[in-house]
Short mmCIF file of C-alpha atoms in Angstrom, two decimals:
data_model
loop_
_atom_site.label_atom_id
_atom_site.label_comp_id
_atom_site.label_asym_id
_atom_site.label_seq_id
_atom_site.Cartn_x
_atom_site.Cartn_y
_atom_site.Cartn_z
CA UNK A 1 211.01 35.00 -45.11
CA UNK A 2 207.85 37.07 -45.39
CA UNK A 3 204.88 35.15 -46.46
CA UNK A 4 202.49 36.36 -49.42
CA UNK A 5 200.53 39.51 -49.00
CA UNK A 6 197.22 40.62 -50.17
CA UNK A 7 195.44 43.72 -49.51
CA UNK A 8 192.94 44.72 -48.76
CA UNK A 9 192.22 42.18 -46.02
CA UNK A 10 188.11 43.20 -47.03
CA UNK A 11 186.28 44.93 -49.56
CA UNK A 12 182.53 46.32 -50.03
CA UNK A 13 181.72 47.63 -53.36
CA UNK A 14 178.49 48.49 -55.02
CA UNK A 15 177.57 46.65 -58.46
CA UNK A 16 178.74 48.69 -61.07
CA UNK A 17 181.69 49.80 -59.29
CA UNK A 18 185.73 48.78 -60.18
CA UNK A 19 187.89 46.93 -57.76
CA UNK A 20 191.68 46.23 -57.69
CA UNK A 21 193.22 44.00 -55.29
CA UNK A 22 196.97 43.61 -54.71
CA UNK A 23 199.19 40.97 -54.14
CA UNK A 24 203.30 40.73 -52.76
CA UNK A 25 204.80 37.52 -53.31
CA UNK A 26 207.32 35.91 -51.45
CA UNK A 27 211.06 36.92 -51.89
CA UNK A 28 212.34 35.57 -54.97
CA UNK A 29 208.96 34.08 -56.67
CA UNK A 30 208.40 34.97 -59.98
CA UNK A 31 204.61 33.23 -60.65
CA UNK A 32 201.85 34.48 -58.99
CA UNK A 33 198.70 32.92 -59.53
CA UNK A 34 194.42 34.39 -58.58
CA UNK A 35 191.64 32.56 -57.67
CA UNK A 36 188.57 32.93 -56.42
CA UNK A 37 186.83 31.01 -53.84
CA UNK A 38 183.13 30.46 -52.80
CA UNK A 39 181.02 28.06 -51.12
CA UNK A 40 179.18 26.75 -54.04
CA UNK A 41 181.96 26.37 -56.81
CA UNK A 42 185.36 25.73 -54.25
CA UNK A 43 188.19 27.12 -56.01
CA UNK A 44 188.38 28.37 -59.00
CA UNK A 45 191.47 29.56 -61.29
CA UNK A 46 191.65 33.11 -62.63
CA UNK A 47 195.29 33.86 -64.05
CA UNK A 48 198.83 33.28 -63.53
CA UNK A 49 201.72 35.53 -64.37
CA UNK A 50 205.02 34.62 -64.43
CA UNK A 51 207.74 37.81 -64.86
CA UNK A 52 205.19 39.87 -65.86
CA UNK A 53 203.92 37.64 -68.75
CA UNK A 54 200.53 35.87 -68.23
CA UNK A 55 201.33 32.36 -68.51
CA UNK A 56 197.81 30.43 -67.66
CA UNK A 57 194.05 31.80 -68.17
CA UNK A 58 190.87 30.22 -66.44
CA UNK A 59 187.49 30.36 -67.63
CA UNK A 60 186.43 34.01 -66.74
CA UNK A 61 185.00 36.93 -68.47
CA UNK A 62 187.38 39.69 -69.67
CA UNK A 63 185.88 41.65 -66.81
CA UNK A 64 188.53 39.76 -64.59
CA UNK A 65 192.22 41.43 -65.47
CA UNK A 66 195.63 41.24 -64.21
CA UNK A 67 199.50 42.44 -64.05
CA UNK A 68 202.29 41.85 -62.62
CA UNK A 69 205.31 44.35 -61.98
CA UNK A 70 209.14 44.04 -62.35
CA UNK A 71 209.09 43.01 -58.65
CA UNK A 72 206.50 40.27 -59.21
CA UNK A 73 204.18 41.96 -57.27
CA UNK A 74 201.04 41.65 -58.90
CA UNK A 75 197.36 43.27 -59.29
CA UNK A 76 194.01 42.12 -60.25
CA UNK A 77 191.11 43.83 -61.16
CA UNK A 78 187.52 43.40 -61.56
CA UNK A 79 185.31 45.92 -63.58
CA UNK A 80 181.44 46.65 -63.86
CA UNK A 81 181.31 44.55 -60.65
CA UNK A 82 178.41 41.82 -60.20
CA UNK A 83 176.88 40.45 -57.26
CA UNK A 84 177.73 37.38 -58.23
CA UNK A 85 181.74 38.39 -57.75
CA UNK A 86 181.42 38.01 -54.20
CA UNK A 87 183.91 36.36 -53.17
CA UNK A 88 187.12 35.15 -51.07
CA UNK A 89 190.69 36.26 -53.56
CA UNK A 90 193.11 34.19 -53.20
CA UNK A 91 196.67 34.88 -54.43
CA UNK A 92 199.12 32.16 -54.45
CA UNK A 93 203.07 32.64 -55.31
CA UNK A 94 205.59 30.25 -56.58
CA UNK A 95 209.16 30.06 -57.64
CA UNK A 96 207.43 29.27 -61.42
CA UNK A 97 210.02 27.81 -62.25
CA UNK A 98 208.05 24.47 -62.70
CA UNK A 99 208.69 20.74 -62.30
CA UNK A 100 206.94 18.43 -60.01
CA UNK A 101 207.93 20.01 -56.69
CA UNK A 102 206.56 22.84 -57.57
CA UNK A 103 204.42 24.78 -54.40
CA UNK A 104 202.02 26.82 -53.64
CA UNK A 105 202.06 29.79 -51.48
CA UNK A 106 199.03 31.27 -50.23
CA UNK A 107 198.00 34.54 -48.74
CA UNK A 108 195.15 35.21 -46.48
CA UNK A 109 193.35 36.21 -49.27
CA UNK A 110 190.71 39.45 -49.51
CA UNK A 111 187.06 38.98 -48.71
CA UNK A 112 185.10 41.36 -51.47
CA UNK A 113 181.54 41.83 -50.81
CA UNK A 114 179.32 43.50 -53.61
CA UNK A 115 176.24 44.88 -52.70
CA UNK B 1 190.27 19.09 -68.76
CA UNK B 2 191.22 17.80 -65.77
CA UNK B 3 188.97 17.64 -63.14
CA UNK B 4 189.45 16.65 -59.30
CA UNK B 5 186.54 15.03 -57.34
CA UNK B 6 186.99 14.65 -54.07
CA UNK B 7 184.75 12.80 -51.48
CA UNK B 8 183.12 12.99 -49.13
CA UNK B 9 182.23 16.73 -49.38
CA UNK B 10 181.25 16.70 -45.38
CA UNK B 11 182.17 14.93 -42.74
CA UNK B 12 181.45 15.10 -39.08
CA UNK B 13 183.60 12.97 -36.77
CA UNK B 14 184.55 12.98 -33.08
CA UNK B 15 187.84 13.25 -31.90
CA UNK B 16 189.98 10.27 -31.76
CA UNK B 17 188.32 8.24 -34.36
CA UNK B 18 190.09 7.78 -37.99
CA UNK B 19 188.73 9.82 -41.64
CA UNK B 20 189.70 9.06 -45.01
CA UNK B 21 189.68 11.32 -47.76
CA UNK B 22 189.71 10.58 -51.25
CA UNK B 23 190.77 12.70 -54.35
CA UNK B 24 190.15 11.05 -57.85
CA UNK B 25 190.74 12.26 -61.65
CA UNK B 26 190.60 10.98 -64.51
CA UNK B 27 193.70 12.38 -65.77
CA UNK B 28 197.55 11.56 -64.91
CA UNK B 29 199.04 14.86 -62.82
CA UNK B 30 203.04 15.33 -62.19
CA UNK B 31 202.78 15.89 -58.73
CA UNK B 32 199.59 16.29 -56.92
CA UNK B 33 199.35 18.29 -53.44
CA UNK B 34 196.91 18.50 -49.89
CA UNK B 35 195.89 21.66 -48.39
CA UNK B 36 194.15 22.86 -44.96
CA UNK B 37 192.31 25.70 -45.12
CA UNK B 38 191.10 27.43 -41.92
CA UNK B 39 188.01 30.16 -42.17
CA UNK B 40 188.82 33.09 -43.43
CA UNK B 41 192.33 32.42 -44.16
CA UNK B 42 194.57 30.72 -47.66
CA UNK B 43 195.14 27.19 -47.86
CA UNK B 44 198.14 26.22 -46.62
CA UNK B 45 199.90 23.07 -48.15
CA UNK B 46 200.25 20.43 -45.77
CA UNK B 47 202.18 17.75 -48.57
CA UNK B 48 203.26 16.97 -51.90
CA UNK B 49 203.69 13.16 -53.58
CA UNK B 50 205.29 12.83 -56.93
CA UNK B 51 206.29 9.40 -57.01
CA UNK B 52 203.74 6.95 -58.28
CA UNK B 53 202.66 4.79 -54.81
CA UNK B 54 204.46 7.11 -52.57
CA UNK B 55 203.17 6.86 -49.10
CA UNK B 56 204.02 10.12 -47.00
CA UNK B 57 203.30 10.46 -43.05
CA UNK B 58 203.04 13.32 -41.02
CA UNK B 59 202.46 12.30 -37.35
CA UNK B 60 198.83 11.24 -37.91
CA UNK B 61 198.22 12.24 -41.20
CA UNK B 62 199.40 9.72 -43.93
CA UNK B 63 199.04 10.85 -47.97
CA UNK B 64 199.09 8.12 -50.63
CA UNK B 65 199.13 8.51 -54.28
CA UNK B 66 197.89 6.08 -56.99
CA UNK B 67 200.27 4.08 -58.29
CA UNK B 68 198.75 5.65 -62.10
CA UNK B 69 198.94 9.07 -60.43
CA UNK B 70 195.83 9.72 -60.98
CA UNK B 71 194.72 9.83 -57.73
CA UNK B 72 195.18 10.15 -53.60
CA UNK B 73 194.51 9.74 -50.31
CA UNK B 74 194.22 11.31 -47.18
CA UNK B 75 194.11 9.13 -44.03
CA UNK B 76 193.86 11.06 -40.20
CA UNK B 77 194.55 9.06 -37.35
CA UNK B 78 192.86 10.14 -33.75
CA UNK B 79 191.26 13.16 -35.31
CA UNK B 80 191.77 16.04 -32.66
CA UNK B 81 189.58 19.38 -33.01
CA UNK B 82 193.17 21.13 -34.07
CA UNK B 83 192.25 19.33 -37.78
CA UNK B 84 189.26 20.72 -38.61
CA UNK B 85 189.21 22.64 -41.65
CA UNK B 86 188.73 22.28 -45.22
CA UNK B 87 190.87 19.78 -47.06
CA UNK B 88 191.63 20.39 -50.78
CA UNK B 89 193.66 18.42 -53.26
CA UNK B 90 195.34 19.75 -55.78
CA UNK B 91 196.75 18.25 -59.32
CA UNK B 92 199.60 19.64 -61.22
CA UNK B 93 199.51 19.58 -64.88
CA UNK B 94 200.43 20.85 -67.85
CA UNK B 95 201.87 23.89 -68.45
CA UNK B 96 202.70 24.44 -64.39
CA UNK B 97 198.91 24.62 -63.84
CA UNK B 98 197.34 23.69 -60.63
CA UNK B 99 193.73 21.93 -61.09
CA UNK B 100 192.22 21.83 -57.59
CA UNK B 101 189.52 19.76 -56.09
CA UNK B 102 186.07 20.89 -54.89
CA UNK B 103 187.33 20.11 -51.02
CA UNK B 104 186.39 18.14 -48.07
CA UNK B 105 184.68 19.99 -44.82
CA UNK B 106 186.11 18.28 -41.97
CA UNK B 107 184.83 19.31 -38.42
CA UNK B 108 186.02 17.46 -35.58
CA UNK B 109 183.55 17.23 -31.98
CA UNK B 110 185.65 17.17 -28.67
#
């Protein structure tokens, strides 16, 4: 099985600028779940959709936006970019279908640098 | 909200000797799972307890969780260079939402 794919792999925008970032599950997972990662705050949950429906929302301004597509592949993006969104973008699949042994599946995430 | 805390933040070692790391809430989670995460790269998940006590081993890593599952350990035996990383617990709650911890550094001297 293919393992979860995000691209880019890295990212420099300007402040001001858009971003989108894209995200392939795993065969046959229908959650996909964002986060961001940097050194000073670890982890941090954006969104998770599950078949196409956002299920869960962090704590992040409506700058931060999602989708997901019939084929569970999903999107986020990030408009009127800050320096402060610098960052590591982690997407993580599941088979959503919840229950305790439910798992996370990580890509290798995309580095975005704004300048 | 549930928060993780997980301790120690850092920790420098040399190979062979033994680490625990701790992962503590104040909140009960369903299931709650450990993740290594190299630089540069996801987290990839090493375990997952559900079961209230449950001990799990894998070769010389051994995961407990609270008997209130509310929290967990992670115990490495003869740390080798090949485990350093960054350590994160994660929590499972409500909702099928994943609350993770703020992570342990681990770096391993030959």
């Amino acid at each position: 099985k293919a393992g979860v794919t995000q691209t880019p792999r890295y990212l420099i925008k300007t402040r001001g600028q858009q971003v989108t970032l894209s995200c392939s599950p795993i065969s046959g997972h229908r959650s996909v779940s964002w986060y961001q990662q940097t050194p000073g705050q670890g982890l941090q949950f954006l969104f998770e959709y599950f078949s196409e429906t956002q299920r869960n929302k962090g704590n992040f301004p409506g700058r931060f936006s999602g989708r997901q597509f019939s084929n569970s592949r999903s999107e986020m993006n990030v408009s009127t970019l800050e320096l402060g969104d610098s960052a590591l973008y982690l997407c993580a699949s599941s088979p959503g279908t919840g229950g305790r042994h439910e798992k996370l599946f990580f890509g290798s995430g995309t580095q975005l640098s704004v300048l | 909200t549930q928060l993780l805390k997980q301790s120690p933040q850092f920790l420098s070692i040399q190979e062979g000797e033994n680490l625990t790391v701790y992962c503590n809430s104040s909140s009960v989670f369903s299931s709650l799972q450990w993740y290594r995460q190299e630089p540069g790269e996801g987290p990839v998940l090493l375990v997952t307890v559900v079961t209230g006590g449950e001990v799990k081993k894998l070769k010389r890593l051994t995961f407990q969780f609270g008997d209130a599952r509310k929290d967990s350990s992670l115990h490495i035996t003869a740390a080798q260079p090949g485990d350093t990383g960054l350590y994160l617990c994660a929590g499972l709650g409500g909702y099928n939402k994943f609350y993770f911890g703020s992570g342990t550094k681990l770096n391993v001297k030959p």
